[in-house]
Short mmCIF file of C-alpha atoms and ligand atoms in Angstrom, two decimals:
data_model
loop_
_atom_site.label_atom_id
_atom_site.label_comp_id
_atom_site.label_asym_id
_atom_site.label_seq_id
_atom_site.Cartn_x
_atom_site.Cartn_y
_atom_site.Cartn_z
CA MET I 1 -16.09 34.31 -17.89
CA GLN I 2 -14.66 34.22 -14.35
CA THR I 3 -15.38 37.35 -12.33
CA PHE I 4 -13.13 38.52 -9.48
CA SER I 5 -14.26 40.23 -6.30
CA ARG I 6 -12.64 43.63 -5.62
CA ARG I 7 -11.16 42.20 -2.43
CA GLY I 8 -9.83 39.20 -4.32
CA VAL I 9 -8.07 41.47 -6.84
CA ILE I 10 -6.55 43.57 -4.01
CA GLU I 11 -5.29 40.42 -2.27
CA ALA I 12 -3.91 39.01 -5.50
CA LEU I 13 -2.07 42.28 -6.18
CA ALA I 14 -0.72 42.17 -2.60
CA THR I 15 0.57 38.68 -3.29
CA LEU I 16 2.25 39.72 -6.52
CA ALA I 17 3.67 42.86 -4.86
CA ALA I 18 5.10 40.70 -2.11
CA GLY I 19 6.85 38.73 -4.84
CA ALA I 20 5.55 35.58 -3.24
CA ALA I 21 4.73 32.76 -5.60
CA ALA I 22 1.10 32.16 -4.74
CA PRO I 23 1.19 28.49 -3.77
CA ARG I 24 -2.07 26.73 -4.39
CA ALA I 25 -3.70 30.11 -3.80
CA MET I 26 -7.39 30.65 -4.36
CA ALA I 27 -8.36 31.20 -8.00
CA ASP I 28 -8.07 34.93 -7.31
CA GLY I 29 -4.42 34.48 -6.16
CA SER I 30 -5.06 35.19 -2.48
CA THR I 31 -3.17 33.31 0.24
CA LEU I 32 -3.82 33.16 3.97
CA GLY I 33 -1.01 35.69 4.38
CA THR I 34 -2.53 38.24 1.99
CA ILE I 35 -6.08 37.68 3.24
CA ALA I 36 -4.85 38.23 6.81
CA GLN I 37 -2.81 41.29 5.82
CA GLY I 38 -5.97 42.85 4.37
CA VAL I 39 -7.61 42.83 7.80
CA GLY I 40 -4.58 43.83 9.89
CA VAL I 41 -3.51 40.31 10.88
CA THR I 42 -0.14 38.56 10.44
CA PHE I 43 -0.56 34.95 9.39
CA GLY I 44 2.23 32.53 10.14
CA SER I 45 3.07 28.95 10.97
CA ALA I 46 5.52 26.93 13.04
CA ALA I 47 8.46 25.57 11.05
CA GLY I 48 10.41 22.42 11.87
CA GLY I 49 13.30 20.86 9.99
CA GLN I 50 10.99 19.61 7.26
CA ILE I 51 11.07 22.96 5.43
CA TYR I 52 14.62 22.14 4.34
CA THR I 53 13.95 18.52 3.30
CA ASP I 54 10.46 18.62 1.72
CA THR I 55 10.17 21.19 -1.08
CA ALA I 56 6.44 20.57 -1.55
CA TYR I 57 5.94 21.39 2.13
CA GLU I 58 8.23 24.41 2.08
CA LYS I 59 6.25 25.84 -0.86
CA LEU I 60 3.24 26.13 1.45
CA PHE I 61 5.16 28.62 3.59
CA ALA I 62 4.77 31.25 0.88
CA GLU I 63 1.30 31.57 2.49
CA THR I 64 2.99 32.98 5.60
CA LYS I 65 4.39 36.35 6.63
CA LEU I 66 5.83 34.91 9.89
CA VAL I 67 7.55 31.72 10.93
CA ALA I 68 7.67 30.44 14.49
CA SER I 69 10.41 28.05 15.61
CA GLU I 70 8.78 24.74 16.53
CA TRP I 71 11.78 23.64 18.66
CA GLN I 72 15.00 25.26 17.38
CA PHE I 73 15.10 28.01 20.03
CA LYS I 74 14.22 25.85 23.01
CA MET I 75 16.84 25.24 25.69
CA SER I 76 16.74 21.50 24.87
CA SER I 77 18.02 22.36 21.40
CA LEU I 78 20.26 25.37 22.11
CA GLN I 79 21.92 24.03 25.28
CA ALA I 80 21.44 20.26 25.30
CA GLN I 81 24.56 20.06 27.46
CA LYS I 82 25.16 22.45 30.38
CA GLY I 83 27.12 25.45 29.17
CA VAL I 84 27.56 24.02 25.65
CA TYR I 85 25.55 25.95 23.05
CA ASP I 86 24.57 24.58 19.64
CA PHE I 87 23.12 27.41 17.54
CA TRP I 88 23.09 25.55 14.21
CA ASN I 89 19.34 24.82 14.00
CA ALA I 90 18.39 28.28 15.24
CA ASP I 91 20.84 30.00 12.88
CA GLN I 92 19.40 28.00 9.98
CA LEU I 93 15.89 29.32 10.73
CA VAL I 94 17.22 32.87 11.15
CA ASP I 95 18.78 32.59 7.69
CA TYR I 96 15.59 31.10 6.21
CA SER I 97 13.26 33.77 7.62
CA ALA I 98 15.61 36.60 6.59
CA ARG I 99 16.01 35.15 3.06
CA LYS I 100 12.21 34.86 2.73
CA GLY I 101 11.52 38.28 4.25
CA LYS I 102 9.45 36.82 7.07
CA THR I 103 9.06 37.84 10.71
CA LEU I 104 10.79 35.34 12.98
CA LYS I 105 9.08 34.38 16.23
CA ALA I 106 11.59 32.53 18.41
CA HIS I 107 9.69 30.06 20.58
CA CYS I 108 10.63 29.77 23.46
CA LEU I 109 13.32 30.89 25.87
CA PHE I 110 11.85 29.27 28.98
CA TRP I 111 9.36 26.48 29.54
CA GLN I 112 8.84 24.42 32.72
CA ALA I 113 8.64 21.29 30.53
CA ASN I 114 10.77 19.67 27.84
CA ASN I 115 13.97 20.94 29.40
CA PRO I 116 17.37 19.29 29.07
CA ALA I 117 17.91 16.55 31.64
CA TRP I 118 20.96 18.25 33.15
CA LEU I 119 18.71 20.88 34.75
CA THR I 120 17.22 18.28 37.07
CA GLY I 121 18.71 18.39 40.55
CA LEU I 122 20.53 21.72 40.20
CA SER I 123 20.52 23.95 43.28
CA THR I 124 18.42 27.11 43.30
CA ALA I 125 21.56 29.22 43.01
CA ASP I 126 22.76 27.17 40.01
CA LEU I 127 19.34 27.47 38.34
CA GLN I 128 19.42 31.24 38.81
CA TYR I 129 22.86 31.36 37.19
CA VAL I 130 21.76 29.18 34.26
CA PHE I 131 18.64 31.32 33.77
CA ASP I 132 20.56 34.59 33.55
CA LYS I 133 23.43 33.15 31.50
CA HIS I 134 21.00 31.61 28.98
CA ILE I 135 19.30 34.95 28.41
CA ASP I 136 22.56 36.88 28.14
CA THR I 137 24.07 34.34 25.72
CA VAL I 138 21.09 33.61 23.47
CA VAL I 139 19.24 36.93 23.35
CA SER I 140 22.39 38.94 22.67
CA ARG I 141 23.30 36.58 19.79
CA TYR I 142 19.95 37.04 18.07
CA ALA I 143 19.37 40.75 18.74
CA GLY I 144 18.26 42.27 15.45
CA LYS I 145 17.64 38.81 13.93
CA VAL I 146 14.67 37.68 16.02
CA GLN I 147 11.74 40.09 15.83
CA ILE I 148 9.52 38.36 18.41
CA TRP I 149 10.52 36.28 21.43
CA ASP I 150 8.21 33.88 23.19
CA VAL I 151 10.07 34.67 26.41
CA VAL I 152 8.00 32.35 28.61
CA ASN I 153 5.87 29.42 27.55
CA GLU I 154 3.05 27.98 29.67
CA PRO I 155 3.82 29.37 33.15
CA PHE I 156 0.64 27.91 34.61
CA TRP I 157 -0.30 24.34 35.52
CA PRO I 158 -2.82 24.37 38.42
CA ALA I 159 -2.55 20.60 38.85
CA ASP I 160 0.96 21.14 40.27
CA GLY I 161 -0.60 22.76 43.32
CA GLN I 162 1.82 25.68 43.43
CA PRO I 163 0.69 29.14 44.64
CA GLY I 164 -1.20 31.16 42.03
CA GLY I 165 -1.67 28.09 39.82
CA PHE I 166 1.92 28.32 38.60
CA GLY I 167 3.50 25.19 37.16
CA ALA I 168 6.22 23.51 39.14
CA GLY I 169 9.57 23.36 37.41
CA PRO I 170 13.14 24.67 37.47
CA TRP I 171 12.30 28.33 36.94
CA PHE I 172 9.57 28.45 39.58
CA GLN I 173 12.05 26.75 41.91
CA ALA I 174 14.66 29.37 41.03
CA PHE I 175 12.63 32.54 41.52
CA GLY I 176 9.11 31.71 42.73
CA GLN I 177 6.14 33.58 41.24
CA ASP I 178 8.40 36.41 40.07
CA TRP I 179 10.24 34.21 37.56
CA VAL I 180 8.17 35.40 34.61
CA LYS I 181 8.69 39.10 35.40
CA ARG I 182 12.39 38.49 35.89
CA ALA I 183 12.65 36.80 32.50
CA PHE I 184 11.00 39.68 30.65
CA GLN I 185 13.00 42.36 32.45
CA ARG I 186 16.34 40.68 31.71
CA VAL I 187 15.50 39.91 28.07
CA ALA I 188 14.42 43.53 27.52
CA ALA I 189 17.70 44.72 29.03
CA VAL I 190 19.61 42.61 26.46
CA ASP I 191 17.40 43.32 23.44
CA ALA I 192 15.24 46.44 23.76
CA LYS I 193 13.86 46.14 20.23
CA ALA I 194 12.39 42.65 20.00
CA ARG I 195 8.67 42.31 20.79
CA LEU I 196 8.33 40.14 23.88
CA TYR I 197 5.45 37.66 24.20
CA LEU I 198 4.05 35.44 26.95
CA ASN I 199 2.56 32.19 25.58
CA GLU I 200 -0.06 30.01 27.30
CA SER I 201 -2.11 26.92 26.49
CA GLN I 202 -5.63 25.71 27.31
CA CYS I 203 -7.33 29.14 27.38
CA ASP I 204 -9.60 28.05 24.49
CA ASN I 205 -11.43 25.42 26.56
CA ASN I 206 -13.82 25.39 29.51
CA ALA I 207 -12.37 22.32 31.21
CA ALA I 208 -12.09 22.43 35.01
CA GLY I 209 -8.46 22.75 36.03
CA LEU I 210 -7.49 23.82 32.52
CA GLY I 211 -9.07 26.79 30.76
CA VAL I 212 -11.38 27.60 33.65
CA ALA I 213 -8.40 27.91 36.02
CA ILE I 214 -5.67 29.15 33.68
CA ARG I 215 -7.57 32.04 32.04
CA PRO I 216 -7.98 34.09 35.25
CA ALA I 217 -4.44 33.28 36.40
CA LEU I 218 -3.03 34.47 33.06
CA LEU I 219 -5.19 37.61 33.09
CA LYS I 220 -3.88 38.48 36.58
CA LEU I 221 -0.26 37.86 35.57
CA VAL I 222 -0.59 40.00 32.44
CA GLY I 223 -2.15 42.81 34.51
CA ASP I 224 0.60 42.58 37.12
CA LEU I 225 3.33 42.61 34.46
CA LYS I 226 1.84 45.61 32.65
CA HIS I 227 1.28 47.51 35.93
CA SER I 228 4.94 46.85 36.82
CA GLY I 229 6.03 48.43 33.55
CA VAL I 230 7.32 45.10 32.14
CA PRO I 231 7.75 45.43 28.33
CA LEU I 232 5.16 42.75 27.51
CA ALA I 233 4.09 43.37 23.90
CA GLY I 234 1.85 40.38 23.39
CA VAL I 235 0.15 37.30 24.72
CA GLY I 236 0.00 34.09 22.71
CA LEU I 237 -3.05 31.88 23.27
CA GLU I 238 -1.98 28.55 21.83
CA SER I 239 -5.43 27.30 20.72
CA HIS I 240 -4.71 23.60 20.22
CA LEU I 241 -8.49 23.14 19.94
CA ASP I 242 -9.40 19.84 21.59
CA MET I 243 -12.77 18.60 20.33
CA GLY I 244 -13.02 16.33 23.36
CA LEU I 245 -13.13 19.23 25.84
CA PRO I 246 -15.97 21.62 26.69
CA TYR I 247 -15.65 25.06 25.14
CA ASP I 248 -17.52 28.31 24.57
CA ASP I 249 -16.06 30.32 21.71
CA ALA I 250 -18.04 33.46 22.62
CA GLN I 251 -16.51 33.28 26.11
CA PHE I 252 -13.07 32.96 24.50
CA GLY I 253 -13.81 36.03 22.37
CA ALA I 254 -14.72 37.96 25.51
CA TYR I 255 -11.49 36.80 27.13
CA CYS I 256 -9.50 38.20 24.22
CA ALA I 257 -11.25 41.53 24.81
CA GLN I 258 -10.29 41.41 28.51
CA LEU I 259 -6.64 40.85 27.61
CA SER I 260 -6.82 43.58 25.01
CA ASN I 261 -7.99 46.03 27.67
CA LEU I 262 -4.67 45.44 29.47
CA GLY I 263 -2.82 46.88 26.48
CA VAL I 264 -1.32 43.80 24.82
CA SER I 265 -1.48 42.37 21.32
CA ILE I 266 -2.92 38.89 21.13
CA ALA I 267 -1.73 35.99 19.00
CA ILE I 268 -3.65 32.83 18.26
CA SER I 269 -0.23 31.27 18.51
CA GLU I 270 -0.39 27.48 17.88
CA LEU I 271 -3.68 26.85 16.08
CA ASP I 272 -4.56 23.27 15.23
CA VAL I 273 -7.34 20.82 16.14
CA ARG I 274 -7.05 17.63 18.19
CA ASP I 275 -9.64 15.46 16.43
CA PHE I 276 -9.07 12.26 18.44
CA THR I 277 -12.72 12.09 19.59
CA LEU I 278 -14.22 12.77 16.13
CA PRO I 279 -15.54 10.12 13.69
CA ASP I 280 -13.08 8.27 11.44
CA ALA I 281 -14.78 9.40 8.19
CA ILE I 282 -12.45 12.02 6.72
CA ALA I 283 -15.10 14.21 5.05
CA THR I 284 -17.13 14.31 8.27
CA ARG I 285 -14.09 14.99 10.41
CA ASP I 286 -12.72 17.69 8.11
CA LYS I 287 -16.07 19.49 8.14
CA MET I 288 -16.34 19.37 11.94
CA ILE I 289 -12.80 20.67 12.25
CA ALA I 290 -13.40 23.47 9.75
CA ASP I 291 -16.64 24.52 11.45
CA ARG I 292 -14.90 24.71 14.83
CA VAL I 293 -11.93 26.65 13.49
CA GLN I 294 -14.10 29.16 11.64
CA LYS I 295 -16.39 29.81 14.63
CA PHE I 296 -13.44 30.00 17.05
CA LEU I 297 -11.35 32.36 14.90
CA THR I 298 -14.32 34.58 14.03
CA GLN I 299 -14.93 35.12 17.75
CA ALA I 300 -11.25 35.79 18.43
CA LEU I 301 -10.84 38.16 15.49
CA SER I 302 -13.74 40.31 16.69
CA THR I 303 -11.16 41.85 19.07
CA ARG I 304 -8.88 44.17 17.05
CA ALA I 305 -5.91 43.41 19.33
CA VAL I 306 -5.93 39.84 17.92
CA ASP I 307 -3.44 40.60 15.17
CA GLN I 308 -1.50 37.36 14.70
CA VAL I 309 -2.73 33.89 13.70
CA VAL I 310 -0.10 31.14 13.71
CA THR I 311 -0.91 27.53 12.89
CA TRP I 312 1.25 24.86 14.45
CA GLY I 313 2.50 23.60 11.12
CA LEU I 314 0.76 23.76 7.74
CA SER I 315 0.36 20.08 6.74
CA ASP I 316 -1.06 17.13 8.67
CA LYS I 317 2.01 15.21 7.50
CA TYR I 318 4.26 16.92 10.03
CA SER I 319 1.88 17.71 12.89
CA TRP I 320 3.07 17.00 16.43
CA LEU I 321 -0.34 15.42 16.96
CA LYS I 322 0.63 12.40 14.81
CA GLY I 323 3.10 11.33 17.50
CA LEU I 324 0.60 12.00 20.27
CA TRP I 325 -2.09 9.94 18.48
CA GLN I 326 0.31 7.03 18.11
CA THR I 327 1.36 7.27 21.76
CA GLN I 328 -2.21 7.50 23.02
CA ARG I 329 -3.92 5.12 20.58
CA GLY I 330 -1.01 2.92 19.52
CA THR I 331 -2.26 2.71 15.98
CA THR I 332 -1.76 4.36 12.61
CA PHE I 333 -5.00 3.14 11.02
CA ARG I 334 -6.08 6.76 10.98
CA GLN I 335 -4.08 9.97 11.25
CA PRO I 336 -5.01 13.31 12.84
CA ARG I 337 -6.17 16.02 10.42
CA PRO I 338 -5.43 19.20 12.43
CA LEU I 339 -4.08 21.62 9.80
CA PRO I 340 -5.01 23.58 6.62
CA TYR I 341 -3.23 21.11 4.26
CA ASP I 342 -3.34 17.29 4.20
CA ASP I 343 -0.49 14.77 3.95
CA GLN I 344 -0.39 15.30 0.17
CA MET I 345 -0.09 19.09 0.59
CA GLN I 346 -3.65 19.56 -0.69
CA LYS I 347 -5.86 22.30 0.71
CA LYS I 348 -8.58 21.17 3.13
CA PRO I 349 -11.82 22.71 4.43
CA CYS I 350 -9.70 23.96 7.35
CA TRP I 351 -7.90 26.30 4.95
CA ASN I 352 -11.22 27.77 3.84
CA ALA I 353 -12.31 28.07 7.46
CA ILE I 354 -9.28 30.18 8.34
CA ALA I 355 -9.72 32.27 5.19
CA GLY I 356 -13.44 32.70 5.93
CA ALA I 357 -12.86 33.82 9.51
CA LEU I 358 -10.21 36.32 8.38
CA ARG I 359 -12.46 37.67 5.62
CA SER I 360 -15.34 38.08 8.09
CA ARG I 361 -13.28 40.56 10.12
CA PRO I 362 -14.09 44.19 9.38
CA ARG I 363 -11.24 45.65 7.27
CA ALA I 364 -8.47 47.44 9.14
O1 G3I N 1 16.24 18.44 19.44
C1 G3I N 1 16.34 17.64 18.25
C2 G3I N 1 17.29 18.27 17.27
O2 G3I N 1 18.62 18.32 17.81
C3 G3I N 1 17.27 17.47 16.00
O3 G3I N 1 18.14 18.08 15.05
C4 G3I N 1 15.85 17.42 15.47
C5 G3I N 1 15.80 16.61 14.19
O4 G3I N 1 14.46 16.56 13.77
O5 G3I N 1 14.96 16.84 16.43
C6 G3I N 1 14.93 17.53 17.65
O6 G3I N 1 14.14 16.72 18.43
C7 G3I N 1 12.78 16.86 18.66
C8 G3I N 1 12.02 18.03 18.00
O7 G3I N 1 10.64 18.08 18.43
C9 G3I N 1 11.99 17.92 16.48
O8 G3I N 1 11.27 16.78 16.12
C10 G3I N 1 12.67 17.02 20.16
O9 G3I N 1 13.29 15.90 20.75
C11 G3I N 1 11.19 17.05 20.54
O10 G3I N 1 11.05 17.25 21.96
C12 G3I N 1 10.53 18.23 19.84
O11 G3I N 1 9.14 18.21 20.18
C13 G3I N 1 8.50 19.49 20.16
C14 G3I N 1 7.77 19.70 21.49
O12 G3I N 1 7.06 20.95 21.47
C15 G3I N 1 8.77 19.74 22.65
O13 G3I N 1 9.67 20.79 22.47
C16 G3I N 1 7.46 19.48 19.03
O14 G3I N 1 8.14 19.42 17.78
C17 G3I N 1 6.62 20.75 19.10
O15 G3I N 1 5.54 20.68 18.16
C18 G3I N 1 6.01 20.94 20.49
O16 G3I N 1 5.38 22.20 20.50
C19 G3I N 1 4.74 22.57 21.73
C20 G3I N 1 5.01 24.05 21.98
O17 G3I N 1 6.40 24.28 22.08
C21 G3I N 1 4.28 24.54 23.22
N1 G3I N 1 2.83 24.26 23.14
C22 G3I N 1 2.54 22.82 22.90
C23 G3I N 1 3.22 22.35 21.63
C24 G3I N 1 2.86 20.90 21.32
O18 G3I N 1 3.41 20.07 22.30
#
């Protein structure tokens, strides 16, 4: 006869209470969302257009309590032409998240990269106008519909040689090092209720010029913003774990504690694994990926302020890394395996690794 752990029964009841069909849940009915909920963490994933076209993929999102917009709220989607707004894709995700009772994390208002081409060459004064107008137009439209804004994505890029390690780009050109503070202050003035997040990459690795340089720069910026009274609710640490870069997960865990001491919530905000340097053999690769994810998340979750884990997609089939692999390697003889589910929407060791790390966290 199958026995159930007490925790498993609680999580299964939480699933049933949430009315969520437990998709491919563990035998005891738990999902990553209910397991996370049990330890004070919100589990979510980035959603692209595939959730409307692939029902088998969309079913996986019943594991989540939060959806993040993979691209629908970026300026390149909302304002592909100067002054012409197209809200269709963003509205569709607002409707989806509301219908499914999920928290919506709109990613991202401003990024120095992947901007619409018409921004290039604008004067500083024009950029300042565009910046303010974009906030006023977009944030007012979604007030009450977007619960979390990634206000600024990836402000730092030391290789650009700008002061303070800031990335070059239109917004740094417009306002200098104060551009991040200005963004948060204006967004808060338009929507005082949404939780405002700052999102950054690379902090999970110990590569020179990447994590080693960006972590202290981000810590200083967060401290400055909080000391200035900026309504910064949380910091997202993307965590695209690159197995080809040096890392020290204990050091990352300590960094989460340092951020926590500044009074912010922390999100592991874009979790996946770049496996390009790992062996071809799928079983070997999957195990190496799962081991890394479990060790990394366990360290991160040892800080209570880490209360959000968001994977960057749920199935390898739609990972952004597939395109990057093809661009970098020019071949499809093997595909990246960065996420909890494979191309056939089957659970992988990575799913168990995330579940294991969550379960290892002392209960809330
Ligand atoms: O904009 C069109 C849209 O109009 C169209 O309806 C839709 C149809 O699928 O495609 C959209 O195009 C592409 C979009 O992905 C959806 O595929 C964009 O051209 C393309 O630039 C966009 O790429 C996204 C990329 O950020 C740039 O925004 C990736 O999906 C997304 O995974 C990636 O995510 C970034 C995070 O924002 C920041 N951290 C790194 C992470 C990975 O690069």
